[in-house]
Coordinates of C-alpha atoms and ligand atoms in Angstrom, one line a residue:
X64 CA 0.0 0.0 0.0
X65 CA 1.4 3.4 -0.9
X66 CA 1.5 6.2 1.7
X67 CA -1.4 8.0 -0.1
X68 CA -3.5 4.7 0.0
X69 CA -2.8 4.4 3.7
X70 CA -3.7 8.0 4.3
X71 CA -7.0 7.6 2.4
X72 CA -7.9 4.3 4.1
X73 CA -7.3 5.6 7.6
X74 CA -8.5 9.2 7.5
X75 CA -11.9 9.6 9.2
X76 CA -14.6 10.7 6.8
X77 CA -18.4 11.2 6.4
X78 CA -20.4 10.0 3.4
X79 CA -23.2 12.3 2.3
X80 CA -24.4 10.8 -1.0
X81 CA -25.2 7.2 -1.0
X82 CA -28.5 5.6 -2.2
X83 CA -29.2 2.6 0.1
X84 CA -30.8 0.8 -2.9
X85 CA -27.5 1.4 -4.8
X86 CA -25.6 -0.6 -2.1
X87 CA -27.4 -3.8 -3.0
X88 CA -24.5 -6.1 -4.0
X89 CA -25.4 -8.8 -6.6
X90 CA -24.8 -11.6 -4.0
X91 CA -27.4 -10.1 -1.6
X92 CA -29.7 -9.4 -4.5
X93 CA -29.7 -13.1 -5.4
X94 CA -30.1 -14.1 -1.8
X95 CA -33.1 -11.9 -1.3
X96 CA -34.6 -13.0 -4.6
X97 CA -34.4 -16.6 -3.4
X98 CA -35.8 -15.7 0.1
X99 CA -38.8 -13.9 -1.5
X100 CA -39.2 -16.4 -4.3
X101 CA -38.7 -13.9 -7.1
X102 CA -37.6 -15.1 -10.5
X103 CA -34.6 -13.1 -11.9
X104 CA -33.8 -12.5 -15.6
X105 CA -30.2 -13.4 -14.7
X106 CA -28.9 -16.9 -14.0
X107 CA -25.9 -15.9 -11.9
X108 CA -24.1 -13.1 -10.1
X109 CA -21.6 -13.0 -12.9
X110 CA -24.3 -12.6 -15.5
X111 CA -25.9 -9.8 -13.5
X112 CA -22.6 -8.0 -13.1
X113 CA -22.1 -8.2 -16.9
X114 CA -25.3 -6.2 -17.3
X115 CA -23.8 -3.3 -15.3
X116 CA -22.6 -1.6 -18.4
X117 CA -24.1 1.8 -18.5
X118 CA -24.0 4.5 -21.1
X119 CA -25.9 7.3 -19.3
X120 CA -28.0 7.9 -16.1
X121 CA -31.2 6.3 -17.5
X122 CA -29.5 3.1 -18.6
X123 CA -28.3 2.7 -15.0
X124 CA -31.7 3.7 -13.4
X125 CA -33.5 1.0 -15.4
X126 CA -31.3 -1.7 -13.9
X127 CA -31.2 -0.1 -10.4
X128 CA -35.1 0.0 -10.1
X129 CA -35.3 -3.6 -11.3
X130 CA -32.7 -4.7 -8.7
X131 CA -34.7 -2.9 -5.9
X132 CA -37.6 -5.2 -6.8
X133 CA -36.1 -8.0 -4.6
X134 CA -36.5 -5.8 -1.5
X135 CA -39.8 -6.8 0.1
X136 CA -39.8 -7.2 3.9
X137 CA -38.5 -5.2 6.8
X138 CA -35.7 -7.8 7.2
X139 CA -34.6 -7.2 3.6
X140 CA -34.2 -3.4 4.2
X141 CA -32.4 -4.2 7.5
X142 CA -30.0 -6.6 5.8
X143 CA -29.3 -4.2 3.0
X144 CA -28.6 -1.3 5.4
X145 CA -26.5 -3.4 7.8
X146 CA -24.3 -4.7 5.0
X147 CA -23.6 -1.1 3.9
X148 CA -22.9 0.2 7.4
X149 CA -20.4 -2.6 8.0
X150 CA -18.6 -1.8 4.8
X151 CA -18.6 1.9 5.3
X152 CA -17.3 1.6 8.9
X153 CA -14.5 -0.7 7.7
X154 CA -13.5 2.3 5.5
X155 CA -13.4 4.7 8.4
X156 CA -16.7 6.3 7.5
X157 CA -17.7 7.7 11.0
X158 CA -20.9 9.3 9.8
X159 CA -23.2 8.7 6.9
X160 CA -26.3 10.4 5.4
X161 CA -28.3 7.8 3.5
X162 CA -30.8 8.4 0.7
X163 CA -33.7 6.1 0.1
X164 CA -36.3 6.1 -2.7
X165 CA -39.7 5.2 -1.0
X166 CA -41.7 5.6 -4.2
X167 CA -39.8 2.8 -5.9
X168 CA -41.1 0.5 -3.1
X169 CA -44.6 1.9 -2.4
X170 CA -45.3 1.7 -6.1
X171 CA -44.8 -2.1 -5.8
X172 CA -47.2 -2.4 -2.8
X173 CA -44.5 -2.3 -0.1
X174 CA -45.6 -0.2 3.0
X175 CA -43.7 3.0 3.6
X176 CA -43.3 1.8 7.3
X177 CA -41.7 -1.5 6.2
X178 CA -39.0 0.4 4.3
X179 CA -38.3 3.0 7.1
X180 CA -38.5 0.5 10.0
X181 CA -36.0 -1.9 8.4
X182 CA -33.5 0.8 7.5
X183 CA -33.9 2.5 10.9
X184 CA -33.4 -0.7 12.9
X185 CA -30.0 -1.1 11.1
X186 CA -29.0 2.5 11.7
X187 CA -29.8 2.3 15.4
X188 CA -27.8 -0.9 15.7
X189 CA -25.0 0.6 13.7
X190 CA -24.8 3.5 16.2
X191 CA -24.5 1.0 19.1
X192 CA -22.5 -1.8 17.7
X193 CA -20.3 -0.1 15.0
X194 CA -20.1 3.4 16.4
X195 CA -21.2 4.8 13.1
X196 CA -23.5 7.8 13.2
X197 CA -26.1 8.4 10.6
X198 CA -29.0 10.5 9.2
X199 CA -31.7 9.4 6.7
X200 CA -32.8 11.5 3.7
X201 CA -35.9 10.6 1.6
X202 CA -35.7 11.3 -2.1
X203 CA -38.6 12.1 -4.4
X204 CA -38.4 10.5 -7.8
X205 CA -38.3 13.4 -10.2
X206 CA -39.7 11.4 -13.2
X207 CA -42.9 11.2 -11.3
X208 CA -45.3 14.1 -10.6
X209 CA -45.2 16.7 -7.8
X210 CA -48.6 15.3 -6.7
X211 CA -47.0 11.9 -6.2
X212 CA -44.2 13.6 -4.2
X213 CA -46.9 15.3 -2.0
X214 CA -48.5 11.9 -1.3
X215 CA -45.0 10.6 -0.3
X216 CA -44.4 13.6 2.0
X217 CA -47.7 12.9 3.7
X218 CA -46.6 9.3 4.4
X219 CA -43.4 10.6 5.9
X220 CA -45.0 12.6 8.7
X221 CA -45.4 9.7 11.3
X222 CA -41.7 8.9 10.7
X223 CA -40.5 12.5 10.9
X224 CA -38.2 11.8 13.8
X225 CA -36.3 9.3 11.8
X226 CA -35.8 11.4 8.6
X227 CA -33.7 14.5 8.6
X228 CA -34.4 15.8 5.1
X229 CA -35.8 15.4 1.6
X230 CA -34.0 15.2 -1.7
X231 CA -34.6 14.8 -5.4
X232 CA -33.2 12.0 -7.6
X233 CA -33.8 9.9 -10.7
X234 CA -33.9 11.0 -14.3
X235 CA -32.7 14.6 -14.4
X236 CA -33.0 15.7 -18.0
X237 CA -36.5 17.0 -18.7
X238 CA -37.4 17.1 -15.0
X239 CA -36.3 20.6 -13.8
X240 CA -36.3 21.3 -10.0
X241 CA -39.0 23.9 -10.6
X242 CA -41.5 21.0 -11.0
X243 CA -41.1 20.3 -7.2
X244 CA -41.1 23.9 -5.8
X245 CA -44.3 23.5 -3.8
X246 CA -43.6 20.1 -2.3
X247 CA -40.1 21.3 -1.2
X248 CA -41.7 24.4 0.4
X249 CA -44.2 22.2 2.3
X250 CA -41.3 19.8 3.4
X251 CA -39.4 22.8 4.8
X252 CA -42.5 23.9 6.7
X253 CA -42.6 20.4 8.2
X254 CA -39.1 20.9 9.4
X255 CA -37.1 18.9 6.9
X256 CA -33.8 20.0 5.5
X257 CA -33.5 19.9 1.7
X258 CA -31.0 18.7 -0.8
X259 CA -31.3 17.9 -4.5
X260 CA -29.5 16.1 -7.3
X261 CA -28.6 18.8 -9.9
X262 CA -26.0 19.3 -12.6
X263 CA -25.2 15.6 -13.1
X264 CA -26.6 15.4 -16.6
X265 CA -28.7 18.5 -16.4
X266 CA -27.5 22.1 -17.1
X267 CA -26.2 24.8 -14.7
X268 CA -29.7 26.3 -14.9
X269 CA -31.0 23.4 -12.9
X270 CA -28.4 24.1 -10.2
X271 CA -29.7 27.8 -10.1
X272 CA -33.2 26.4 -9.7
X273 CA -32.4 24.2 -6.7
X274 CA -30.7 27.1 -5.1
X275 CA -33.3 29.7 -5.8
X276 CA -36.5 27.7 -5.8
X277 CA -35.9 24.7 -3.6
X278 CA -33.6 26.5 -1.1
X279 CA -31.3 23.5 -0.6
X280 CA -28.5 23.2 1.9
X281 CA -26.4 21.0 -0.4
X282 CA -26.2 20.0 -4.0
X283 CA -25.8 16.4 -5.0
X284 CA -23.3 16.1 -7.9
X285 CA -23.3 19.7 -9.2
X286 CA -20.6 19.0 -11.8
X287 CA -22.1 21.2 -14.5
X288 CA -22.0 24.2 -12.1
X289 CA -18.5 24.7 -13.4
X290 CA -19.8 25.8 -16.8
X291 CA -21.2 29.0 -15.2
X292 CA -18.7 31.3 -13.4
X293 CA -21.4 33.3 -11.7
X294 CA -22.9 30.1 -10.3
X295 CA -19.6 29.0 -8.9
X296 CA -19.2 32.4 -7.2
X297 CA -22.7 32.0 -5.8
X298 CA -22.0 28.5 -4.4
X299 CA -18.7 29.6 -2.9
X300 CA -20.2 32.8 -1.3
X301 CA -23.2 30.9 0.1
X302 CA -21.0 28.0 1.2
X303 CA -23.3 25.4 -0.5
X304 CA -21.4 22.1 -0.5
X305 CA -21.4 19.6 -3.5
X306 CA -21.6 15.9 -2.9
X307 CA -19.5 14.6 -5.7
X308 CA -19.4 11.0 -6.9
X309 CA -16.3 10.3 -9.1
X310 CA -16.8 6.6 -10.0
X311 CA -20.5 7.2 -10.6
X312 CA -19.5 10.0 -13.0
X313 CA -17.1 7.7 -14.8
X314 CA -19.6 4.8 -15.1
X315 CA -22.5 7.0 -16.3
X316 CA -20.2 8.9 -18.7
X317 CA -20.6 12.3 -17.0
X318 CA -16.8 12.3 -17.5
X319 CA -15.1 10.4 -20.2
X320 CA -11.9 9.6 -18.2
X321 CA -11.0 10.1 -14.5
X322 CA -8.2 12.5 -15.5
X323 CA -11.0 14.9 -16.6
X324 CA -12.8 14.8 -13.3
X325 CA -13.6 18.3 -12.0
X326 CA -13.1 17.7 -8.3
X327 CA -9.6 19.2 -8.1
X328 CA -10.8 22.2 -10.0
X329 CA -13.7 22.5 -7.6
X330 CA -11.3 22.6 -4.6
X331 CA -9.2 25.2 -6.4
X332 CA -12.2 27.4 -6.9
X333 CA -13.0 27.2 -3.1
X334 CA -16.1 25.0 -3.5
X335 CA -16.9 22.7 -0.6
X336 CA -16.6 19.5 -2.6
X337 CA -16.9 16.1 -0.9
X338 CA -16.2 12.5 -2.1
X339 CA -19.1 9.9 -2.1
X340 CA -20.0 6.6 -3.6
X341 CA -23.6 7.2 -4.9
X342 CA -24.5 3.6 -5.8
X343 CA -21.4 1.6 -4.8
X344 CA -22.7 -1.9 -5.8
X345 CA -23.2 -0.7 -9.3
X346 CA -20.3 1.6 -9.9
X347 CA -17.4 -0.5 -8.6
X348 CA -16.4 1.1 -5.4
X349 CA -17.3 2.5 -1.9
X350 CA -16.0 5.8 -0.6
X351 CA -12.3 4.8 -0.3
X352 CA -12.2 3.5 -3.9
X353 CA -13.6 6.9 -5.0
X354 CA -11.0 8.7 -3.1
X355 CA -8.3 6.5 -4.5
X356 CA -9.5 6.9 -8.1
X357 CA -9.4 10.7 -8.0
X358 CA -6.2 10.8 -5.9
X359 CA -4.4 8.7 -8.5
X360 CA -5.8 10.3 -11.7
X361 CA -5.6 13.9 -10.5
X362 CA -2.4 13.6 -8.3
X363 CA -4.2 14.8 -5.2
X364 CA -2.0 15.8 -2.3
X365 CA -2.5 14.7 1.3
X366 CA -3.6 18.3 1.8
X367 CA -6.3 17.9 -0.8
X368 CA -7.5 14.6 0.7
X369 CA -7.6 16.1 4.1
X370 CA -9.6 19.0 2.8
X371 CA -12.1 16.6 1.2
X372 CA -12.5 14.7 4.4
X373 CA -12.9 17.9 6.4
X374 CA -15.5 19.1 3.9
X375 CA -17.5 15.9 4.4
X376 CA -18.0 16.7 8.1
X377 CA -18.5 20.4 7.6
X378 CA -21.1 19.7 5.0
X379 CA -23.0 17.1 7.1
X380 CA -26.2 17.6 9.0
X381 CA -24.8 16.8 12.4
X382 CA -24.9 19.2 15.4
X383 CA -21.9 21.5 16.0
X384 CA -20.9 19.5 19.1
X385 CA -20.8 16.3 17.1
X386 CA -18.9 18.1 14.3
X387 CA -16.3 19.3 16.8
X388 CA -15.8 15.7 18.0
X389 CA -15.2 14.4 14.4
X390 CA -13.0 17.4 13.5
X391 CA -10.9 16.6 16.6
X392 CA -10.4 13.0 15.4
X393 CA -9.4 14.4 12.0
X394 CA -6.8 16.9 13.4
X395 CA -3.9 14.4 13.5
X396 CA -4.3 13.8 9.8
X397 CA -3.8 17.5 9.0
X398 CA -1.1 17.7 6.3
Ligands
LIG135 N1 -28.6 10.3 -10.1 C1 -30.0 10.4 -10.0 N2 -30.7 9.5 -9.4 C2 -30.1 8.4 -8.8 C3 -28.7 8.3 -8.8 C4 -28.0 9.3 -9.5 O1 -26.7 9.3 -9.5 N3 -28.5 7.2 -8.1 C5 -29.6 6.7 -7.7 N4 -30.7 7.4 -8.1
LIG136 ZN1 -27.2 10.0 -6.4

């Protein structure tokens, strides 16, 4: 292991952009299919992995929603979340903020409570047994209507204490953030924090919209912000963090090669960029593999890596007391 690899592996970090359904490894997918007596199109784990060959966001989403179909019971959501927490903790992720897509489950007849209770049970246990802290963020599917999002928000109310915020994911092109202005306003009134995917495949204009119309605290991806200097200045001035996902960007062809990844440029411009795995079971790596990929391709220094790790705690939704505790642990890694 090189000294950079060692540094990446051991530095404490937070993960702020991971879809729990995207942590479903093929082995667990097959196990759950068998447990729930679901017939799969694929004969083996190898055959399934071969299908993970994406050319854009939509080609990934089609397979991702199909995979999520094996999740049926509270135990399934628990097992899924537990496997992710163990993996994340083994990579020195001390805090994680997890997205889930309730509409991809309720649309199949699964109860909202089944999903949340299974995830929550694992998060509570993770806090006690793994010493990993966590928050849960619900995402509205943007290819569906705002009315559907309102219905989902209503279902959330009894579980308010377990969910810190709402976000927006799924197919970006053709589904501008403005479509969800009212439901985000309502979510804020209910006390939820807000984030949104923007500028992954969509234009800088969508990033302006999530800032001005959805009033988000963070932007998920945000790559295309760099095409608009005024927007970059706005993000820097308002200290709006970006949750960047390098291996996802490579696999979904948001960048053609890792050498072209904008994360170093983001740091140079003073943006609060963070490194995240998005859908690690589909994109070939958890958070440390994402750090390694950009460190190698962009010759990141230990100072850059430290900055990215520090940003991850600064950009998180933890209390300032908890933040101080994590930053204290980080201090000995300061380059
Ligand atoms: N973008 C949009 N929607 C998603 C993603 C993503 O990267 N991952 C899971 N849902
Ligand atoms: Zn995402």
